[in-house]
CSV table of C-alpha atoms in Angstrom, one decimal:
chain,number,residue,atom,x,y,z
A,1076,UNK,CA,5.5,22.7,4.1
A,1077,UNK,CA,5.2,26.3,3.0
A,1078,UNK,CA,2.6,29.1,3.4
A,1079,UNK,CA,1.1,30.6,0.3
A,1080,UNK,CA,0.2,33.7,2.2
A,1081,UNK,CA,-0.8,34.7,5.8
A,1082,UNK,CA,-4.5,34.1,4.9
A,1083,UNK,CA,-4.1,31.0,2.9
A,1084,UNK,CA,-3.6,27.3,4.0
A,1085,UNK,CA,-0.2,25.8,3.7
A,1086,UNK,CA,1.1,23.9,0.7
A,1087,UNK,CA,2.6,20.6,0.4
A,1088,UNK,CA,4.0,18.3,-2.3
A,1089,UNK,CA,1.5,15.6,-3.1
A,1090,UNK,CA,3.7,12.5,-3.1
A,1091,UNK,CA,7.3,12.3,-3.7
A,1092,UNK,CA,7.4,13.6,-7.2
A,1093,UNK,CA,4.0,15.2,-7.4
A,1094,UNK,CA,2.5,18.7,-7.7
A,1095,UNK,CA,2.6,21.3,-5.0
A,1096,UNK,CA,-0.9,21.8,-3.8
A,1097,UNK,CA,-2.9,23.3,-0.7
A,1098,UNK,CA,-2.9,21.1,2.3
A,1099,UNK,CA,-6.6,20.6,1.8
A,1100,UNK,CA,-8.5,20.2,-1.4
A,1101,UNK,CA,-12.2,20.4,-2.5
A,1102,UNK,CA,-14.2,17.5,-3.6
A,1103,UNK,CA,-16.8,18.7,-6.1
A,1104,UNK,CA,-19.1,15.6,-6.4
A,1105,UNK,CA,-21.9,17.1,-4.4
A,1106,UNK,CA,-22.2,20.1,-6.6
A,1107,UNK,CA,-23.9,17.9,-9.4
A,1108,UNK,CA,-25.5,14.9,-7.7
A,1109,UNK,CA,-26.0,12.8,-4.6
A,1110,UNK,CA,-26.8,15.5,-2.0
A,1111,UNK,CA,-30.0,17.1,-3.2
A,1112,UNK,CA,-30.5,20.2,-5.2
A,1113,UNK,CA,-27.7,22.7,-5.7
A,1114,UNK,CA,-27.7,26.4,-5.9
A,1115,UNK,CA,-25.3,26.8,-8.9
A,1116,UNK,CA,-24.5,30.5,-8.1
A,1117,UNK,CA,-23.5,29.6,-4.6
A,1118,UNK,CA,-21.5,26.6,-5.7
A,1119,UNK,CA,-19.5,28.8,-8.1
A,1120,UNK,CA,-19.0,31.4,-5.2
A,1121,UNK,CA,-17.7,28.3,-3.3
A,1122,UNK,CA,-15.1,27.5,-5.9
A,1123,UNK,CA,-13.7,31.0,-5.9
A,1124,UNK,CA,-13.7,31.0,-2.2
A,1125,UNK,CA,-11.7,27.8,-2.1
A,1126,UNK,CA,-9.0,29.4,-4.4
A,1127,UNK,CA,-9.0,32.6,-2.1
A,1128,UNK,CA,-8.2,30.2,0.8
A,1129,UNK,CA,-5.3,28.5,-0.8
A,1130,UNK,CA,-7.2,25.3,-1.9
A,1131,UNK,CA,-5.6,24.3,-5.2
A,1132,UNK,CA,-6.6,20.6,-5.7
A,1133,UNK,CA,-10.0,20.3,-7.3
A,1134,UNK,CA,-11.4,16.9,-7.5
A,1135,UNK,CA,-14.1,15.5,-9.9
A,1136,UNK,CA,-15.0,12.3,-11.8
A,1137,UNK,CA,-16.6,11.5,-15.1
A,1138,UNK,CA,-19.3,9.5,-13.1
A,1139,UNK,CA,-20.5,12.6,-11.0
A,1140,UNK,CA,-23.7,13.6,-12.8
A,1141,UNK,CA,-22.6,11.5,-15.7
A,1142,UNK,CA,-20.3,14.2,-16.8
A,1143,UNK,CA,-22.2,17.2,-15.7
A,1144,UNK,CA,-19.8,17.9,-12.9
A,1145,UNK,CA,-16.8,18.1,-15.2
A,1146,UNK,CA,-18.9,20.5,-17.4
A,1147,UNK,CA,-19.8,22.6,-14.5
A,1148,UNK,CA,-16.1,23.1,-13.5
A,1149,UNK,CA,-15.1,23.9,-17.1
A,1150,UNK,CA,-15.5,27.7,-16.7
A,1151,UNK,CA,-13.9,27.8,-13.4
A,1152,UNK,CA,-11.0,25.8,-14.7
A,1153,UNK,CA,-10.7,28.0,-17.7
A,1154,UNK,CA,-10.4,31.1,-15.6
A,1155,UNK,CA,-7.7,29.8,-13.2
A,1156,UNK,CA,-6.0,27.1,-15.1
A,1157,UNK,CA,-2.5,28.0,-14.0
A,1158,UNK,CA,-3.5,28.2,-10.4
A,1159,UNK,CA,-5.2,24.8,-9.8
A,1160,UNK,CA,-4.4,21.2,-9.8
A,1161,UNK,CA,-7.3,19.4,-11.8
A,1162,UNK,CA,-8.1,15.8,-10.8
A,1163,UNK,CA,-10.7,13.6,-12.3
A,1164,UNK,CA,-11.3,9.9,-12.5
A,1165,UNK,CA,-12.6,7.1,-14.7
A,1166,UNK,CA,-13.7,3.4,-14.1
A,1167,UNK,CA,-17.3,3.6,-13.0
A,1168,UNK,CA,-19.7,3.2,-15.9
A,1169,UNK,CA,-23.3,4.4,-15.8
A,1170,UNK,CA,-26.1,4.5,-18.2
A,1171,UNK,CA,-29.8,5.6,-18.4
A,1172,UNK,CA,-30.7,3.2,-15.8
A,1173,UNK,CA,-30.2,5.0,-12.5
A,1174,UNK,CA,-29.4,1.9,-10.7
A,1175,UNK,CA,-26.7,0.6,-13.1
A,1176,UNK,CA,-23.0,0.7,-12.0
A,1177,UNK,CA,-20.2,-1.3,-13.6
A,1178,UNK,CA,-16.4,-1.1,-13.1
A,1179,UNK,CA,-14.2,-1.1,-16.2
A,1180,UNK,CA,-10.4,-0.8,-16.3
A,1181,UNK,CA,-9.8,-2.2,-19.9
A,1182,UNK,CA,-7.5,-0.1,-22.0
A,1183,UNK,CA,-10.2,0.8,-24.5
A,1184,UNK,CA,-12.4,2.2,-21.8
A,1185,UNK,CA,-9.4,4.2,-20.3
A,1186,UNK,CA,-9.0,5.7,-23.8
A,1187,UNK,CA,-12.6,6.6,-24.2
A,1188,UNK,CA,-12.9,8.0,-20.7
A,1189,UNK,CA,-10.0,10.4,-20.9
A,1190,UNK,CA,-11.1,11.8,-24.2
A,1191,UNK,CA,-14.7,12.5,-22.8
A,1192,UNK,CA,-13.2,14.2,-19.7
A,1193,UNK,CA,-10.8,16.3,-21.6
A,1194,UNK,CA,-13.7,17.5,-23.8
A,1195,UNK,CA,-16.0,18.2,-21.0
A,1196,UNK,CA,-13.4,20.0,-18.9
A,1197,UNK,CA,-12.2,22.0,-21.9
A,1198,UNK,CA,-8.4,21.3,-21.2
A,1199,UNK,CA,-5.7,19.6,-23.1
A,1200,UNK,CA,-4.1,18.0,-20.1
A,1201,UNK,CA,-5.5,16.5,-16.7
A,1202,UNK,CA,-3.1,17.0,-13.9
A,1203,UNK,CA,-4.1,14.0,-11.9
A,1204,UNK,CA,-6.0,11.0,-13.4
A,1205,UNK,CA,-7.2,8.4,-11.1
A,1206,UNK,CA,-8.7,4.9,-11.6
A,1207,UNK,CA,-11.8,5.4,-9.6
A,1208,UNK,CA,-12.4,1.7,-8.7
A,1209,UNK,CA,-10.3,-1.5,-9.4
A,1210,UNK,CA,-11.5,-4.4,-11.5
A,1211,UNK,CA,-9.2,-7.4,-10.3
A,1212,UNK,CA,-10.0,-9.2,-13.5
A,1213,UNK,CA,-8.0,-6.7,-15.5
A,1214,UNK,CA,-4.3,-6.6,-14.8
A,1215,UNK,CA,-2.5,-3.5,-14.0
A,1216,UNK,CA,-0.3,-4.0,-17.0
A,1217,UNK,CA,-3.2,-3.3,-19.2
A,1218,UNK,CA,-5.1,-0.5,-17.0
A,1219,UNK,CA,-2.3,1.4,-15.6
A,1220,UNK,CA,-0.4,0.6,-18.7
A,1221,UNK,CA,-3.0,2.3,-20.7
A,1222,UNK,CA,-3.0,5.3,-18.3
A,1223,UNK,CA,0.9,5.6,-18.7
A,1224,UNK,CA,0.4,6.0,-22.4
A,1225,UNK,CA,-1.7,9.1,-21.5
A,1226,UNK,CA,1.2,10.5,-19.7
A,1227,UNK,CA,3.5,9.8,-22.6
A,1228,UNK,CA,0.9,11.6,-24.8
A,1229,UNK,CA,0.7,14.7,-22.7
A,1230,UNK,CA,-3.0,14.1,-21.9
A,1231,UNK,CA,-2.3,13.4,-18.3
A,1232,UNK,CA,0.6,14.5,-15.9
A,1233,UNK,CA,0.2,12.2,-12.9
A,1234,UNK,CA,-1.5,9.0,-12.2
A,1235,UNK,CA,-3.7,8.1,-9.1
A,1236,UNK,CA,-5.5,5.1,-7.9
A,1237,UNK,CA,-8.7,4.9,-5.6
A,1238,UNK,CA,-9.8,2.3,-3.2
A,1239,UNK,CA,-6.8,-0.2,-3.7
A,1240,UNK,CA,-5.0,-2.4,-1.2
A,1241,UNK,CA,-1.4,-2.0,-0.2
A,1242,UNK,CA,-0.5,-5.0,-2.4
A,1243,UNK,CA,-2.3,-3.5,-5.5
A,1244,UNK,CA,-0.8,-0.2,-4.9
A,1245,UNK,CA,2.7,-1.8,-5.0
A,1246,UNK,CA,1.8,-3.8,-8.1
A,1247,UNK,CA,0.4,-0.7,-10.0
A,1248,UNK,CA,3.4,1.5,-8.9
A,1249,UNK,CA,5.8,-1.2,-10.6
A,1250,UNK,CA,3.9,-0.5,-14.0
A,1251,UNK,CA,4.1,3.3,-13.7
A,1252,UNK,CA,4.8,5.6,-10.7
A,1253,UNK,CA,1.6,6.4,-8.9
A,1254,UNK,CA,1.4,10.0,-7.5
A,1255,UNK,CA,-1.7,9.8,-5.3
A,1256,UNK,CA,-4.0,7.3,-3.6
A,1257,UNK,CA,-7.6,8.5,-3.0
A,1258,UNK,CA,-9.6,6.4,-0.6
A,1259,UNK,CA,-12.1,6.9,2.3
A,1260,UNK,CA,-10.2,7.9,5.5
A,1261,UNK,CA,-11.8,9.4,8.6
A,1262,UNK,CA,-12.6,9.1,12.2
A,1263,UNK,CA,-15.4,6.8,11.0
A,1264,UNK,CA,-13.4,4.7,8.3
A,1265,UNK,CA,-9.9,3.5,8.9
A,1266,UNK,CA,-9.9,0.4,6.6
A,1267,UNK,CA,-7.0,2.0,4.7
A,1268,UNK,CA,-4.7,1.7,7.7
A,1269,UNK,CA,-4.6,-2.1,7.3
A,1270,UNK,CA,-2.2,-2.0,4.5
A,1271,UNK,CA,-2.7,0.9,1.9
A,1272,UNK,CA,-1.5,3.6,4.3
A,1273,UNK,CA,1.8,1.6,4.9
A,1274,UNK,CA,2.4,1.0,1.2
A,1275,UNK,CA,1.8,4.6,0.2
A,1276,UNK,CA,4.3,5.8,2.9
A,1277,UNK,CA,6.8,3.2,1.7
A,1278,UNK,CA,6.4,4.4,-2.0
A,1279,UNK,CA,6.2,8.0,-1.4
A,1280,UNK,CA,2.7,8.2,-2.6
A,1281,UNK,CA,0.5,11.0,-1.5
A,1282,UNK,CA,-2.8,10.1,0.1
A,1283,UNK,CA,-6.0,12.0,-0.7
A,1284,UNK,CA,-8.7,11.1,1.8
A,1285,UNK,CA,-12.2,11.4,0.6
A,1286,UNK,CA,-15.3,11.6,2.8
A,1287,UNK,CA,-13.0,12.9,5.8
A,1288,UNK,CA,-16.3,14.0,7.3
A,1289,UNK,CA,-18.0,10.8,7.0
A,1290,UNK,CA,-20.2,12.2,4.4
A,1291,UNK,CA,-21.1,14.9,6.7
A,1292,UNK,CA,-22.0,12.7,9.8
A,1293,UNK,CA,-18.8,13.9,11.7
A,1294,UNK,CA,-20.1,17.5,11.4
A,1295,UNK,CA,-22.5,16.5,14.2
A,1296,UNK,CA,-25.4,17.6,12.1
A,1297,UNK,CA,-27.4,14.3,12.2
A,1298,UNK,CA,-29.1,13.3,15.4
A,1299,UNK,CA,-31.4,10.8,13.5
A,1300,UNK,CA,-29.9,11.0,10.0
A,1301,UNK,CA,-32.4,9.1,8.0
A,1302,UNK,CA,-35.3,11.3,9.1
A,1303,UNK,CA,-33.5,14.5,8.3
A,1304,UNK,CA,-32.1,13.8,4.8
A,1305,UNK,CA,-33.9,15.0,1.6
A,1306,UNK,CA,-35.5,12.7,-0.9
A,1307,UNK,CA,-32.6,13.1,-3.4
A,1308,UNK,CA,-29.9,12.6,-0.8
A,1309,UNK,CA,-28.1,9.2,-1.5
A,1310,UNK,CA,-27.1,9.1,2.3
A,1311,UNK,CA,-30.8,8.0,2.9
A,1312,UNK,CA,-29.6,4.4,1.5
A,1313,UNK,CA,-26.2,4.3,3.2
A,1314,UNK,CA,-26.2,2.0,6.1
A,1315,UNK,CA,-24.4,4.3,8.6
A,1316,UNK,CA,-27.1,7.0,8.0
A,1317,UNK,CA,-30.2,4.7,8.6
A,1318,UNK,CA,-32.4,3.4,11.5
A,1319,UNK,CA,-30.6,2.3,14.6
A,1320,UNK,CA,-27.2,2.6,12.9
A,1321,UNK,CA,-27.7,6.4,12.7
A,1322,UNK,CA,-28.5,6.6,16.4
A,1323,UNK,CA,-25.6,4.5,17.4
A,1324,UNK,CA,-23.2,6.6,15.4
A,1325,UNK,CA,-24.6,10.0,16.5
A,1326,UNK,CA,-23.8,8.9,20.1
A,1327,UNK,CA,-20.2,8.3,19.1
A,1328,UNK,CA,-19.7,12.0,18.5
A,1329,UNK,CA,-19.7,13.0,22.1
A,1330,UNK,CA,-15.9,13.2,22.4
A,1331,UNK,CA,-15.6,15.0,19.1
A,1332,UNK,CA,-17.9,17.6,20.4
A,1333,UNK,CA,-16.0,17.8,23.8
A,1334,UNK,CA,-12.7,18.4,22.0
A,1335,UNK,CA,-14.2,20.9,19.6
A,1336,UNK,CA,-15.5,23.0,22.6
A,1337,UNK,CA,-12.1,22.9,24.2
A,1338,UNK,CA,-10.7,24.4,20.9
A,1339,UNK,CA,-13.4,26.8,20.2
A,1340,UNK,CA,-13.8,24.8,16.9
A,1341,UNK,CA,-16.6,22.9,15.4
A,1342,UNK,CA,-16.9,19.0,15.1
A,1343,UNK,CA,-16.0,19.1,11.5
A,1344,UNK,CA,-12.8,20.9,12.2
A,1345,UNK,CA,-11.8,18.4,14.8
A,1346,UNK,CA,-12.4,15.6,12.3
A,1347,UNK,CA,-10.4,17.2,9.5
A,1348,UNK,CA,-7.4,17.9,12.1
A,1349,UNK,CA,-7.5,14.4,13.1
A,1350,UNK,CA,-7.0,13.2,9.5
A,1351,UNK,CA,-4.0,15.4,9.1
A,1352,UNK,CA,-2.4,14.3,12.3
A,1353,UNK,CA,-3.3,10.6,11.9
A,1354,UNK,CA,-1.4,10.7,8.5
A,1355,UNK,CA,1.7,12.3,10.1
A,1356,UNK,CA,2.0,9.3,12.4
A,1357,UNK,CA,2.6,7.2,9.3
A,1358,UNK,CA,4.8,9.6,7.7
A,1359,UNK,CA,2.3,10.3,5.0
A,1360,UNK,CA,1.5,13.7,3.2
A,1361,UNK,CA,-2.3,14.0,3.1
A,1362,UNK,CA,-4.6,16.3,1.2
A,1363,UNK,CA,-8.2,15.7,2.3
A,1364,UNK,CA,-10.8,16.7,0.0
A,1365,UNK,CA,-14.0,17.7,2.2
A,1366,UNK,CA,-16.9,18.4,-0.2
A,1367,UNK,CA,-19.1,21.5,0.1
A,1368,UNK,CA,-21.3,23.7,-1.8
A,1369,UNK,CA,-21.3,26.6,0.6
A,1370,UNK,CA,-18.7,29.4,1.1
A,1371,UNK,CA,-19.2,29.3,4.9
A,1372,UNK,CA,-18.5,25.6,5.2
A,1373,UNK,CA,-15.4,26.0,2.8
A,1374,UNK,CA,-13.9,28.6,5.2
A,1375,UNK,CA,-14.7,26.6,8.2
A,1376,UNK,CA,-13.1,23.5,6.7
A,1377,UNK,CA,-10.0,25.4,5.7
A,1378,UNK,CA,-9.5,26.7,9.0
A,1379,UNK,CA,-9.3,23.2,10.5
A,1380,UNK,CA,-5.6,23.1,8.9
A,1381,UNK,CA,-4.6,25.4,11.8
A,1382,UNK,CA,-5.8,23.2,14.6
A,1383,UNK,CA,-3.5,20.9,16.5
A,1384,UNK,CA,-5.0,18.3,18.6
A,1385,UNK,CA,-3.1,17.0,21.9
A,1386,UNK,CA,-2.0,13.3,22.4
A,1387,UNK,CA,-4.8,12.8,25.1
A,1388,UNK,CA,-7.3,14.1,22.6
A,1389,UNK,CA,-6.0,11.8,19.9
A,1390,UNK,CA,-6.3,8.9,22.3
A,1391,UNK,CA,-9.9,9.9,23.2
A,1392,UNK,CA,-10.8,9.8,19.4
A,1393,UNK,CA,-9.0,6.6,18.5
A,1394,UNK,CA,-11.7,4.1,19.5
A,1395,UNK,CA,-14.4,5.7,17.5
A,1396,UNK,CA,-13.9,3.8,14.1
A,1397,UNK,CA,-14.1,0.4,15.7
A,1398,UNK,CA,-17.6,1.3,17.2
A,1399,UNK,CA,-19.3,2.6,14.1
A,1400,UNK,CA,-22.5,0.7,13.2
A,1401,UNK,CA,-23.0,-0.2,9.5
A,1402,UNK,CA,-20.8,-0.4,6.4
A,1403,UNK,CA,-19.7,2.5,4.3
A,1404,UNK,CA,-21.7,1.5,1.3
A,1405,UNK,CA,-24.8,-0.9,0.9
A,1406,UNK,CA,-22.4,-2.9,-1.4
A,1407,UNK,CA,-18.6,-2.9,-0.4
A,1408,UNK,CA,-17.7,-5.3,-3.1
A,1409,UNK,CA,-15.7,-2.8,-5.1
A,1410,UNK,CA,-13.8,-1.3,-2.2
A,1411,UNK,CA,-10.4,-2.0,-1.0
A,1412,UNK,CA,-11.8,-3.4,2.2
A,1413,UNK,CA,-13.5,-6.3,0.3
A,1414,UNK,CA,-10.1,-7.4,-1.1
A,1415,UNK,CA,-7.9,-7.3,1.9
A,1416,UNK,CA,-6.5,-10.8,2.7
């Protein structure tokens, strides 16, 4: 691990043969959709603040805002192309019906998707290209095989997967080396520790935890989440943020707050520090991608990389995930947890 400057976060290699990136990335999904209205000027300032802090991995997907997120990032990417590692994803298909979602991994869709992302992002090459969700009916020989062709053609540098099991990661890696696995991993969500974490460590695949703050719940901001969220916020329909579940989960944050107070830190910083240290137990390199649209939150999140939790503190946090009420999504069918044997 190296430091890119006294005021910047450390850098790590993402995976055995992957790019060097800041030890924390930025998830850009919320800029364009899902969390209510966005102040675009503030969001652009946050992108610049991230780079100033040493964040170099910027994560988007073609599904976020149906391409608008990639288009929003394009000017920032153009201004800083040599300084950043750009990640985007394909596989979730949407149309004019706001409720429609389909998962597609077929070779034709891989090709169609990458051309669209390249155009919207204004680049010739995507640094890290993920399969966003897995369709078990499409063999990896076809889907990852098509992705591998993009590497050969110079349209993609590295390949990634999202929400796959350990067995699926091994199978895909045999078709073409996988650089990074992106799945949900936090104090509230530890499904990946069943098999994916071990497989990633074994294969030298970097791990990119998304929603490391439990979609904001781990910040401690929600006493009764469902009542506080804006109309356009998708968390209003997430099981962990609604009704009695929200109240149960809010109560689980007591030890997080206690530890935060001991460190002069925030609950969010403790949650992010936990992800880093939990991964180290498994011999993994992790680059969490907390999302935010505000410079102040970005700076707060980046500072979490300098916090070290004690063994007693880690032990106090360990039981939380098992006590969380509600699934991660209303429909868990496309997640790795649904396919674990």
